[in-house]
Tab-separated table of C-alpha atoms and ligand atoms in Angstrom:
chain	number	residue	atom	x	y	z
A	1466	MET	CA	-0.015	0.044	-0.002
A	1467	SER	CA	1.437	3.366	-1.063
A	1468	ASN	CA	2.239	5.893	1.685
A	1469	GLN	CA	1.343	8.785	-0.583
A	1470	ILE	CA	-2.196	7.764	-1.669
A	1471	PRO	CA	-4.551	7.863	1.421
A	1472	VAL	CA	-7.091	5.376	2.433
A	1473	VAL	CA	-10.417	7.366	2.592
A	1474	ILE	CA	-13.041	6.639	5.334
A	1475	ALA	CA	-16.609	7.952	4.838
A	1476	GLY	CA	-18.111	8.509	8.169
A	1477	ALA	CA	-16.695	9.446	11.615
A	1478	GLY	CA	-18.956	7.307	13.857
A	1479	VAL	CA	-17.755	4.328	15.927
A	1480	THR	CA	-17.129	2.306	12.771
A	1481	GLY	CA	-15.217	4.761	10.777
A	1482	LEU	CA	-13.035	5.994	13.767
A	1483	SER	CA	-12.287	2.411	14.807
A	1484	ALA	CA	-11.329	1.577	11.167
A	1485	ALA	CA	-8.942	4.558	11.114
A	1486	LEU	CA	-7.220	3.753	14.374
A	1487	HIS	CA	-6.728	0.181	13.532
A	1488	LEU	CA	-5.233	1.104	10.168
A	1489	ALA	CA	-2.947	3.515	11.834
A	1490	GLU	CA	-2.018	0.878	14.323
A	1491	ALA	CA	-1.224	-1.434	11.434
A	1492	GLY	CA	1.164	1.129	9.859
A	1493	VAL	CA	-0.981	2.998	7.254
A	1494	LYS	CA	0.600	6.477	7.062
A	1495	LYS	CA	-2.206	8.508	5.343
A	1496	ILE	CA	-5.841	8.050	6.292
A	1497	LEU	CA	-8.542	10.677	5.432
A	1498	ILE	CA	-11.719	10.627	7.433
A	1499	VAL	CA	-14.677	12.360	5.651
A	1500	THR	CA	-16.952	13.297	8.524
A	1501	GLY	CA	-20.420	13.525	6.871
A	1502	SER	CA	-22.887	16.308	7.552
A	1503	SER	CA	-25.074	14.691	10.309
A	1504	ILE	CA	-24.439	13.845	13.913
A	1505	PRO	CA	-23.321	10.080	13.995
A	1506	THR	CA	-25.887	7.727	15.189
A	1507	SER	CA	-23.103	6.497	17.635
A	1508	MET	CA	-23.273	9.817	19.427
A	1509	THR	CA	-26.909	9.426	20.298
A	1510	ALA	CA	-27.022	5.712	21.062
A	1511	PRO	CA	-27.668	5.029	24.753
A	1512	GLY	CA	-24.926	2.561	25.550
A	1513	MET	CA	-26.403	-0.871	26.215
A	1514	LEU	CA	-23.934	-3.444	25.191
A	1515	SER	CA	-24.558	-7.226	24.403
A	1516	GLY	CA	-22.336	-10.037	23.436
A	1517	GLY	CA	-23.751	-12.602	20.978
A	1518	GLN	CA	-26.701	-11.147	19.248
A	1519	ARG	CA	-29.559	-8.976	20.398
A	1520	ASP	CA	-32.021	-11.619	19.101
A	1521	ASN	CA	-32.182	-14.874	20.896
A	1522	PHE	CA	-29.963	-17.789	19.455
A	1523	THR	CA	-32.997	-19.598	18.057
A	1524	ARG	CA	-34.035	-16.624	15.877
A	1525	VAL	CA	-30.537	-16.514	14.371
A	1526	ALA	CA	-30.431	-20.337	14.015
A	1527	ALA	CA	-33.751	-20.512	12.294
A	1528	ALA	CA	-32.769	-17.814	9.826
A	1529	HIS	CA	-29.227	-18.891	9.230
A	1530	GLN	CA	-28.839	-22.505	10.497
A	1531	THR	CA	-27.341	-23.473	13.823
A	1532	ASP	CA	-23.732	-23.673	12.563
A	1533	PHE	CA	-23.688	-20.197	11.321
A	1534	ALA	CA	-25.655	-18.975	14.388
A	1535	LYS	CA	-22.590	-20.122	16.358
A	1536	THR	CA	-20.287	-18.236	14.040
A	1537	ILE	CA	-22.216	-14.949	14.299
A	1538	TRP	CA	-22.730	-15.373	18.070
A	1539	LEU	CA	-18.889	-15.694	18.422
A	1540	PHE	CA	-18.485	-12.640	16.191
A	1541	GLY	CA	-20.751	-10.702	18.699
A	1542	ASP	CA	-18.817	-12.006	21.755
A	1543	ARG	CA	-15.432	-11.022	20.216
A	1544	ALA	CA	-16.849	-7.595	19.347
A	1545	PHE	CA	-18.008	-7.195	22.994
A	1546	ASP	CA	-14.573	-8.192	24.276
A	1547	LEU	CA	-12.586	-6.015	22.033
A	1548	THR	CA	-14.772	-2.957	22.861
A	1549	ALA	CA	-14.666	-3.724	26.615
A	1550	ASN	CA	-10.884	-4.074	26.631
A	1551	TRP	CA	-10.602	-0.856	24.603
A	1552	ALA	CA	-12.967	0.919	27.012
A	1553	ARG	CA	-10.960	-0.224	30.074
A	1554	ASN	CA	-7.753	0.747	28.635
A	1555	GLN	CA	-8.935	4.246	27.628
A	1556	GLY	CA	-10.776	4.953	30.900
A	1557	VAL	CA	-14.081	5.125	29.169
A	1558	PRO	CA	-16.796	4.615	31.807
A	1559	PHE	CA	-17.989	1.014	31.221
A	1560	SER	CA	-19.796	-1.455	33.366
A	1561	ASN	CA	-20.045	-5.172	32.841
A	1562	CYS	CA	-22.442	-7.428	34.697
A	1563	ARG	CA	-24.948	-9.660	32.986
A	1564	ARG	CA	-27.181	-10.219	29.944
A	1565	LEU	CA	-30.563	-11.280	30.921
A	1566	ARG	CA	-33.671	-11.951	28.880
A	1567	LEU	CA	-36.940	-11.659	30.790
A	1568	ILE	CA	-39.565	-14.165	29.717
A	1569	ALA	CA	-43.074	-12.892	29.861
A	1570	THR	CA	-45.051	-15.571	27.893
A	1571	PRO	CA	-45.218	-19.306	27.799
A	1572	GLU	CA	-44.301	-19.270	24.079
A	1573	GLU	CA	-41.212	-17.321	24.955
A	1574	LEU	CA	-40.220	-19.778	27.696
A	1575	THR	CA	-40.510	-22.687	25.159
A	1576	GLU	CA	-38.199	-20.829	22.652
A	1577	ALA	CA	-35.757	-19.755	25.292
A	1578	THR	CA	-35.430	-23.316	26.643
A	1579	ILE	CA	-34.581	-24.477	23.105
A	1580	ALA	CA	-32.225	-21.425	22.766
A	1581	VAL	CA	-30.362	-22.289	25.935
A	1582	ARG	CA	-30.005	-25.988	24.916
A	1583	GLU	CA	-28.679	-24.865	21.392
A	1584	MET	CA	-26.276	-22.336	23.014
A	1585	ASN	CA	-24.872	-24.790	25.577
A	1586	ALA	CA	-24.382	-27.398	22.676
A	1587	ALA	CA	-22.502	-24.657	20.691
A	1588	GLY	CA	-20.366	-23.894	23.687
A	1589	PHE	CA	-21.848	-20.660	24.939
A	1590	THR	CA	-22.862	-20.029	28.533
A	1591	SER	CA	-26.625	-19.698	29.193
A	1592	GLN	CA	-29.198	-20.958	31.578
A	1593	ILE	CA	-32.841	-20.825	32.315
A	1594	LEU	CA	-34.129	-19.772	35.622
A	1595	SER	CA	-37.787	-20.821	36.128
A	1596	ASP	CA	-40.012	-22.204	38.781
A	1597	LYS	CA	-38.028	-23.064	41.892
A	1598	LYS	CA	-34.727	-22.188	40.347
A	1599	LEU	CA	-35.931	-18.706	39.637
A	1600	THR	CA	-37.408	-18.367	43.197
A	1601	ALA	CA	-34.168	-19.343	44.696
A	1602	SER	CA	-32.157	-16.968	42.542
A	1603	PRO	CA	-31.435	-13.440	43.791
A	1604	TRP	CA	-32.885	-11.962	40.602
A	1605	ALA	CA	-36.425	-13.170	41.448
A	1606	ARG	CA	-37.197	-10.906	44.392
A	1607	ALA	CA	-37.391	-7.616	42.322
A	1608	LEU	CA	-39.412	-9.222	39.468
A	1609	GLY	CA	-43.162	-8.909	39.087
A	1610	PRO	CA	-45.483	-11.956	38.440
A	1611	ARG	CA	-45.398	-10.953	34.734
A	1612	ILE	CA	-42.008	-12.530	34.511
A	1613	LEU	CA	-42.236	-16.295	34.191
A	1614	ALA	CA	-38.605	-17.073	33.843
A	1615	VAL	CA	-35.100	-15.491	33.132
A	1616	GLN	CA	-32.625	-16.615	30.432
A	1617	ASP	CA	-29.165	-15.752	31.880
A	1618	ASP	CA	-26.542	-15.548	29.155
A	1619	GLY	CA	-23.781	-14.859	31.606
A	1620	GLU	CA	-21.385	-11.819	31.667
A	1621	ARG	CA	-22.175	-10.798	28.165
A	1622	GLY	CA	-24.138	-7.565	28.991
A	1623	GLY	CA	-22.862	-4.185	29.884
A	1624	TRP	CA	-23.218	-0.378	29.576
A	1625	ILE	CA	-20.832	2.175	28.067
A	1626	ASP	CA	-20.796	5.873	28.256
A	1627	THR	CA	-21.317	6.466	24.644
A	1628	HIS	CA	-20.467	10.177	24.648
A	1629	THR	CA	-17.068	9.620	26.199
A	1630	MET	CA	-16.517	6.553	23.870
A	1631	CYS	CA	-17.009	8.651	20.756
A	1632	ARG	CA	-15.124	11.694	22.120
A	1633	LYS	CA	-12.046	9.410	23.007
A	1634	LEU	CA	-12.218	7.715	19.592
A	1635	ARG	CA	-12.312	11.058	17.907
A	1636	LEU	CA	-9.545	12.566	20.045
A	1637	ALA	CA	-7.329	9.506	19.391
A	1638	ALA	CA	-7.822	9.844	15.553
A	1639	GLU	CA	-7.393	13.788	15.659
A	1640	THR	CA	-3.991	13.340	17.522
A	1641	ASN	CA	-2.758	10.514	15.357
A	1642	PRO	CA	-0.349	11.984	12.747
A	1643	ALA	CA	-1.524	9.496	10.147
A	1644	VAL	CA	-5.104	10.644	10.333
A	1645	GLN	CA	-6.656	13.840	8.865
A	1646	PHE	CA	-10.252	14.926	8.868
A	1647	ILE	CA	-12.176	16.606	5.965
A	1648	ASP	CA	-15.482	18.155	6.749
A	1649	GLY	CA	-18.021	17.168	4.077
A	1650	THR	CA	-19.632	14.116	2.473
A	1651	VAL	CA	-18.212	11.628	-0.030
A	1652	GLU	CA	-20.505	12.170	-2.980
A	1653	ASN	CA	-19.286	9.941	-5.749
A	1654	ILE	CA	-16.816	7.310	-6.464
A	1655	SER	CA	-15.170	6.788	-9.867
A	1656	GLY	CA	-12.094	5.527	-11.545
A	1657	TYR	CA	-12.944	1.888	-11.433
A	1658	ALA	CA	-10.687	1.065	-14.384
A	1659	ASP	CA	-7.784	3.158	-12.962
A	1660	PRO	CA	-5.007	2.013	-10.621
A	1661	ASP	CA	-6.487	4.309	-7.866
A	1662	LEU	CA	-10.158	5.115	-7.145
A	1663	SER	CA	-11.321	8.754	-7.101
A	1664	VAL	CA	-13.762	10.055	-4.551
A	1665	THR	CA	-15.515	13.310	-4.914
A	1666	ILE	CA	-16.167	15.180	-1.650
A	1667	ARG	CA	-18.586	17.978	-1.187
A	1668	GLY	CA	-17.564	20.394	1.488
A	1669	PRO	CA	-19.852	22.279	3.921
A	1670	GLU	CA	-21.661	25.365	2.638
A	1671	SER	CA	-19.508	28.448	2.665
A	1672	GLN	CA	-20.971	31.818	3.726
A	1673	SER	CA	-21.726	32.651	0.072
A	1674	GLY	CA	-23.710	29.454	-0.132
A	1675	ASP	CA	-21.082	27.506	-2.133
A	1676	LYS	CA	-20.165	23.947	-1.388
A	1677	LYS	CA	-16.581	23.209	-2.308
A	1678	LEU	CA	-16.106	20.047	-4.380
A	1679	GLN	CA	-12.810	18.175	-4.399
A	1680	THR	CA	-11.674	14.924	-5.879
A	1681	ILE	CA	-9.113	12.783	-4.069
A	1682	LYS	CA	-7.335	9.648	-5.401
A	1683	THR	CA	-7.531	6.835	-2.901
A	1684	SER	CA	-6.180	3.302	-2.815
A	1685	SER	CA	-9.333	2.096	-0.864
A	1686	LEU	CA	-12.488	3.482	0.460
A	1687	ILE	CA	-14.094	2.354	3.638
A	1688	ALA	CA	-17.765	3.291	3.646
A	1689	ALA	CA	-18.732	3.497	7.377
A	1690	CYS	CA	-21.698	5.833	6.802
A	1691	HIS	CA	-24.481	3.794	8.285
A	1692	LEU	CA	-27.884	4.044	6.339
A	1693	ALA	CA	-26.231	6.589	3.993
A	1694	ILE	CA	-24.140	3.758	2.485
A	1695	GLY	CA	-27.167	3.019	0.176
A	1696	ASP	CA	-26.884	6.600	-1.330
A	1697	LEU	CA	-23.159	6.019	-1.978
A	1698	ILE	CA	-23.273	2.485	-3.228
A	1699	PRO	CA	-26.733	2.032	-4.757
A	1700	SER	CA	-26.497	-1.688	-5.196
A	1701	LEU	CA	-26.812	-2.019	-1.416
A	1702	LYS	CA	-29.714	0.443	-1.044
A	1703	SER	CA	-32.588	-2.154	-1.239
A	1704	ALA	CA	-30.788	-4.345	1.327
A	1705	LEU	CA	-30.549	-1.678	4.044
A	1706	VAL	CA	-33.839	-1.159	5.851
A	1707	SER	CA	-34.159	1.751	8.310
A	1708	SER	CA	-35.790	1.271	11.669
A	1709	ALA	CA	-36.919	4.039	14.154
A	1710	ASP	CA	-36.321	3.390	17.847
A	1711	GLN	CA	-36.259	5.390	20.982
A	1712	TRP	CA	-34.892	5.386	24.500
A	1713	LEU	CA	-34.890	7.292	27.757
A	1714	SER	CA	-32.668	7.519	30.814
A	1715	THR	CA	-34.304	7.877	34.073
A	1716	SER	CA	-33.822	7.511	37.879
A	1717	GLY	CA	-33.381	4.151	39.579
A	1718	PRO	CA	-32.817	1.949	41.237
A	1719	LEU	CA	-34.802	-0.922	39.915
A	1720	ASP	CA	-35.203	-2.287	43.342
A	1721	SER	CA	-35.726	0.475	45.790
A	1722	ILE	CA	-36.665	-1.891	48.583
A	1723	ASP	CA	-33.530	-4.045	48.673
A	1724	PRO	CA	-30.370	-2.002	48.321
A	1725	GLN	CA	-28.345	-5.177	47.943
A	1726	SER	CA	-30.534	-6.503	45.018
A	1727	PRO	CA	-28.347	-7.584	42.060
A	1728	TRP	CA	-30.636	-5.544	39.900
A	1729	ASN	CA	-28.974	-2.383	41.430
A	1730	THR	CA	-25.606	-3.385	40.023
A	1731	PRO	CA	-24.487	-1.376	37.085
A	1732	GLY	CA	-23.810	-3.063	33.675
A	1733	ILE	CA	-26.919	-5.362	33.455
A	1734	ALA	CA	-28.260	-5.403	29.981
A	1735	TRP	CA	-31.703	-6.951	29.830
A	1736	SER	CA	-34.545	-7.161	27.240
A	1737	ALA	CA	-38.058	-8.478	27.680
A	1738	PHE	CA	-40.970	-9.653	25.497
A	1739	HIS	CA	-38.850	-10.601	22.465
A	1740	ASN	CA	-36.688	-7.578	22.600
A	1741	HIS	CA	-39.565	-5.110	22.269
A	1742	GLU	CA	-38.421	-3.835	25.725
A	1743	TRP	CA	-34.822	-3.370	26.668
A	1744	GLY	CA	-32.692	-1.546	29.184
A	1745	ALA	CA	-29.445	-1.324	31.143
A	1746	THR	CA	-28.429	-0.375	34.578
A	1747	GLN	CA	-26.071	2.603	34.588
A	1748	PRO	CA	-23.327	3.297	37.240
A	1749	ASN	CA	-24.854	6.456	38.769
A	1750	GLY	CA	-27.964	4.448	39.842
A	1751	THR	CA	-29.934	5.650	36.938
A	1752	ILE	CA	-31.439	3.236	34.340
A	1753	LEU	CA	-31.682	3.240	30.592
A	1754	LEU	CA	-34.986	2.037	29.015
A	1755	GLY	CA	-35.674	1.642	25.272
A	1756	GLY	CA	-37.985	-0.148	22.803
A	1757	GLY	CA	-41.685	0.033	21.942
A	1758	ARG	CA	-41.045	-0.103	18.211
A	1759	ILE	CA	-44.178	-2.204	17.809
A	1760	LEU	CA	-46.281	1.010	18.508
A	1761	ARG	CA	-44.898	2.697	15.509
A	1762	LYS	CA	-46.202	2.333	11.911
A	1763	TRP	CA	-44.766	-0.957	10.506
A	1764	ALA	CA	-42.858	-1.472	13.866
A	1765	GLY	CA	-40.596	1.560	12.732
A	1766	PHE	CA	-39.314	-0.252	9.708
A	1767	GLU	CA	-38.718	1.951	6.670
A	1768	ALA	CA	-39.053	5.127	8.642
A	1769	THR	CA	-37.595	8.188	7.164
A	1770	GLU	CA	-37.289	10.021	10.479
A	1771	SER	CA	-37.539	9.081	14.046
A	1772	LYS	CA	-39.020	11.411	16.765
A	1773	VAL	CA	-39.464	10.667	20.498
A	1774	GLU	CA	-43.242	9.670	20.783
A	1775	ALA	CA	-44.794	10.223	24.222
A	1776	LYS	CA	-46.966	7.081	23.840
A	1777	ILE	CA	-44.017	5.022	23.403
A	1778	SER	CA	-42.085	6.476	26.439
A	1779	LYS	CA	-45.216	5.887	28.367
A	1780	TYR	CA	-45.428	2.244	27.209
A	1781	ILE	CA	-41.775	1.627	27.997
A	1782	VAL	CA	-42.074	2.978	31.500
A	1783	GLU	CA	-45.441	1.057	32.191
A	1784	GLN	CA	-43.904	-2.247	30.995
A	1785	THR	CA	-40.823	-1.734	33.082
A	1786	LYS	CA	-43.040	-1.063	36.186
A	1787	LYS	CA	-44.797	-4.288	35.528
A	1788	SER	CA	-41.465	-6.224	35.357
A	1789	PHE	CA	-39.956	-4.307	38.287
A	1790	PRO	CA	-42.727	-3.496	40.833
A	1791	ASN	CA	-40.064	-2.167	43.301
A	1792	TRP	CA	-38.856	0.480	40.800
A	1793	ARG	CA	-39.927	3.995	42.039
A	1794	ALA	CA	-42.937	4.793	40.038
A	1795	ASP	CA	-42.580	8.574	40.011
A	1796	CYS	CA	-39.676	8.945	37.748
A	1797	GLU	CA	-39.452	11.413	34.842
A	1798	PRO	CA	-37.043	10.920	32.025
A	1799	ILE	CA	-33.682	12.671	32.581
A	1800	LEU	CA	-32.927	12.434	28.798
A	1801	GLU	CA	-34.988	11.047	25.867
A	1802	ALA	CA	-33.759	10.533	22.315
A	1803	SER	CA	-34.692	8.599	19.228
A	1804	GLY	CA	-32.853	7.638	16.019
A	1805	LEU	CA	-32.907	5.508	12.813
A	1806	ASP	CA	-30.958	2.227	12.903
A	1807	CYS	CA	-30.000	0.062	10.053
A	1808	HIS	CA	-31.492	-3.495	9.626
A	1809	PRO	CA	-30.192	-5.437	6.657
A	1810	CYS	CA	-33.010	-7.299	4.873
A	1811	ASP	CA	-31.626	-10.633	5.873
A	1812	GLU	CA	-30.809	-9.571	9.503
A	1813	LEU	CA	-27.037	-9.893	9.184
A	1814	PRO	CA	-24.608	-7.063	9.347
A	1815	VAL	CA	-23.046	-6.095	6.050
A	1816	VAL	CA	-19.221	-6.031	6.458
A	1817	GLY	CA	-16.531	-6.655	3.899
A	1818	PRO	CA	-15.359	-5.760	0.416
A	1819	MET	CA	-17.873	-4.930	-2.352
A	1820	TYR	CA	-18.296	-7.635	-5.065
A	1821	GLY	CA	-16.677	-6.632	-8.125
A	1822	GLU	CA	-14.627	-3.814	-6.480
A	1823	GLY	CA	-12.538	-5.002	-3.598
A	1824	ARG	CA	-11.167	-1.536	-2.965
A	1825	ILE	CA	-14.342	-0.438	-1.561
A	1826	LEU	CA	-15.154	-1.874	1.830
A	1827	VAL	CA	-18.454	-1.448	3.827
A	1828	ALA	CA	-19.629	-1.898	7.338
A	1829	THR	CA	-23.227	-1.288	8.355
A	1830	GLY	CA	-26.429	-3.063	9.626
A	1831	PHE	CA	-25.607	-3.668	13.185
A	1832	MET	CA	-29.327	-3.748	14.444
A	1833	GLY	CA	-28.915	-2.141	17.890
A	1834	GLN	CA	-25.430	-3.507	18.526
A	1835	GLY	CA	-23.350	-1.073	16.539
A	1836	LEU	CA	-21.229	0.224	19.475
A	1837	THR	CA	-19.631	-3.077	19.667
A	1838	LEU	CA	-20.143	-4.611	16.173
A	1839	GLY	CA	-19.185	-1.242	14.481
A	1840	PHE	CA	-16.068	-0.998	16.603
A	1841	TYR	CA	-15.141	-4.655	15.786
A	1842	SER	CA	-15.960	-4.311	12.121
A	1843	GLY	CA	-13.545	-1.362	11.935
A	1844	PHE	CA	-10.873	-3.681	13.302
A	1845	CYS	CA	-11.724	-6.456	10.844
A	1846	LEU	CA	-11.827	-4.148	7.754
A	1847	ALA	CA	-8.430	-2.692	8.763
A	1848	LYS	CA	-6.953	-6.229	9.091
A	1849	LEU	CA	-8.513	-7.368	5.730
A	1850	LEU	CA	-7.143	-4.297	3.953
A	1851	MET	CA	-3.670	-4.725	5.444
A	1852	THR	CA	-3.194	-8.415	5.213
A	1853	GLY	CA	-5.578	-9.517	2.675
A	1854	ARG	CA	-7.474	-11.806	5.015
A	1855	CYS	CA	-9.331	-11.475	8.377
A	1856	ASP	CA	-10.342	-14.898	9.830
A	1857	GLU	CA	-12.406	-13.126	12.525
A	1858	LEU	CA	-14.796	-11.772	9.887
A	1859	PRO	CA	-17.236	-14.413	8.661
A	1860	ARG	CA	-17.366	-14.424	4.841
A	1861	ARG	CA	-21.100	-14.697	4.987
A	1862	LEU	CA	-21.192	-11.062	6.262
A	1863	TRP	CA	-19.516	-9.780	3.056
A	1864	PRO	CA	-21.942	-7.986	0.816
A	1865	GLU	CA	-21.508	-10.517	-1.965
A	1866	ARG	CA	-24.577	-12.344	-0.385
A	1867	LEU	CA	-26.858	-9.514	-1.512
A	1868	ARG	CA	-25.718	-9.638	-5.193
A	1869	SER	CA	-29.102	-10.718	-6.590
A	1870	LEU	CA	-31.024	-7.874	-5.105
A	1871	PRO	CA	-32.570	-5.380	-7.518
A	1872	ASP	CA	-30.410	-2.330	-8.189
A	1873	GLN	CA	-32.146	0.931	-7.158
A	1874	GLU	CA	-30.275	3.000	-9.712
B	971	FAD	C1	-32.409	4.755	18.935
B	971	FAD	C2	-31.055	3.909	18.838
B	971	FAD	C3	-30.592	3.252	19.869
B	971	FAD	C4	-29.479	2.497	19.768
B	971	FAD	N1	-28.960	1.934	20.972
B	971	FAD	C5	-27.800	1.144	20.826
B	971	FAD	C6	-27.304	0.641	21.979
B	971	FAD	O1	-27.703	0.889	23.100
B	971	FAD	N2	-26.053	-0.127	21.876
B	971	FAD	C7	-25.572	-0.322	20.670
B	971	FAD	O2	-24.454	-1.019	20.531
B	971	FAD	N3	-26.023	0.263	19.458
B	971	FAD	C8	-27.183	0.964	19.576
B	971	FAD	N4	-27.751	1.464	18.442
B	971	FAD	C9	-27.034	1.203	17.141
B	971	FAD	C10	-25.842	1.967	17.065
B	971	FAD	O3	-26.069	3.362	17.449
B	971	FAD	C11	-25.334	2.049	15.551
B	971	FAD	O4	-25.313	0.795	15.032
B	971	FAD	C12	-23.988	2.648	15.440
B	971	FAD	O5	-23.878	3.924	16.027
B	971	FAD	C13	-23.457	2.813	13.899
B	971	FAD	O6	-22.268	3.366	14.021
B	971	FAD	P1	-21.558	3.849	12.613
B	971	FAD	O7	-20.240	4.379	12.884
B	971	FAD	O8	-21.606	2.695	11.685
B	971	FAD	O9	-22.463	4.965	11.981
B	971	FAD	P2	-22.780	6.466	12.488
B	971	FAD	O10	-22.434	6.579	13.980
B	971	FAD	O11	-24.059	6.841	12.059
B	971	FAD	O12	-21.893	7.262	11.814
B	971	FAD	C14	-21.945	7.429	10.341
B	971	FAD	C15	-21.429	8.783	9.967
B	971	FAD	O13	-21.301	8.776	8.431
B	971	FAD	C16	-21.678	10.161	8.040
B	971	FAD	N5	-21.997	10.135	6.617
B	971	FAD	C17	-23.164	9.946	5.985
B	971	FAD	N6	-23.033	9.929	4.650
B	971	FAD	C18	-21.707	10.197	4.462
B	971	FAD	C19	-20.969	10.388	3.130
B	971	FAD	N7	-21.639	10.243	2.051
B	971	FAD	N8	-19.759	10.622	3.268
B	971	FAD	C20	-19.106	10.863	4.519
B	971	FAD	N9	-19.658	10.598	5.680
B	971	FAD	C21	-21.107	10.369	5.665
B	971	FAD	C22	-22.846	10.564	8.891
B	971	FAD	O14	-22.894	11.944	8.961
B	971	FAD	C23	-22.375	9.991	10.193
B	971	FAD	O15	-21.740	10.939	11.004
B	971	FAD	C24	-28.804	2.225	18.488
B	971	FAD	C25	-29.334	2.931	17.411
B	971	FAD	C26	-30.499	3.746	17.555
B	971	FAD	C27	-31.048	4.407	16.242
């Protein structure tokens, strides 16, 4: 790789910044990050962390077979570990305790029982706490009668201070001599028949209303621009489905009666009712609550914008009260936010080189897990670019699997 021709990265969220830092670490001397014109989704994500996948193992196995479910679960676990190690080394506030799935219906219990069996057979830690086992566990005392059982996936849950994570990543890139930032958006890619690609970058609007255009030669382009990858690489557009979601941060603790309750430990990431409700315990005694997409039109899929909806906040709070009756009921949100996330049509992240043009690499579609999966994908793409292979990145995540989708051009 030439030291004169830069690697260009489109997007300065967790994925783009991680790719830049891992490339610099591997010895690339010239990296240009084009920042984009909107606030990265990474900056507004609340910071719940899960290993494996957000969906239960059975969902992934049903869609992609058990062998591949094991592979993608491992990818999620490794992403969790890499992000956790980086956070600890960088002093980013991070708590790690448990990943728990609260089971509210008999159908979920049947599914969770199969999921645990399949996970154990695949070598992952998970157990079902139900009936006497649940009653005897320290988790039971704070739970309402709504919760029939708990699937405990072990220490694969956590919380990270997203704002500090993004700030530290950005600072590390800004102070790395190999990395330069350009304000603007990558608007066009050309030069496919040339030794180097060309990217056209549109700068921010000047006071006179002009937007400067510049064209830069690049050895490779990493597209880390979330949903906007579909605008840059039209053949991926129909594969990337938007989904609107929202969350709030509010006062805790979950168990105000028993200060020793394990539910008052920071770093528990839980979900309930098939992931329609989710949350995490934060270090300052506050809690993070999210979900309620089912109350949106088409469950939030294909939304073009995402707003905080009062009825959804109310739903999230009401459901949490049912799960945790000892939670103080008078809490107002400290912070509320919403955003659009990216769900690939086949519910697998899209990470790897583009078919037909290996100099363009993409990473998106992390379905609520981008803080870890985006960070890890940045590492994987950097390794792939530098060494020509990355065994940690399952080939089935490469965009080549989407080749038969209709082009939107
Ligand atoms: C409401 C909500 C809650 C979430 N909660 C969590 C959570 O708790 N935990 C978790 O792990 N994940 C969560 N996620 C998912 C996570 O936020 C994303 O997966 C992750 O932030 C994606 O990071 P990214 O770097 O790929 O993209 P982004 O952070 O979106 O960065 C992409 C950047 O690319 C820029 N850009 C766009 N077009 C161009 C272009 N043409 N040229 C150059 N730049 C461009 C944009 O301006 C943007 O700044 C949540 C998502 C939402 C919406």
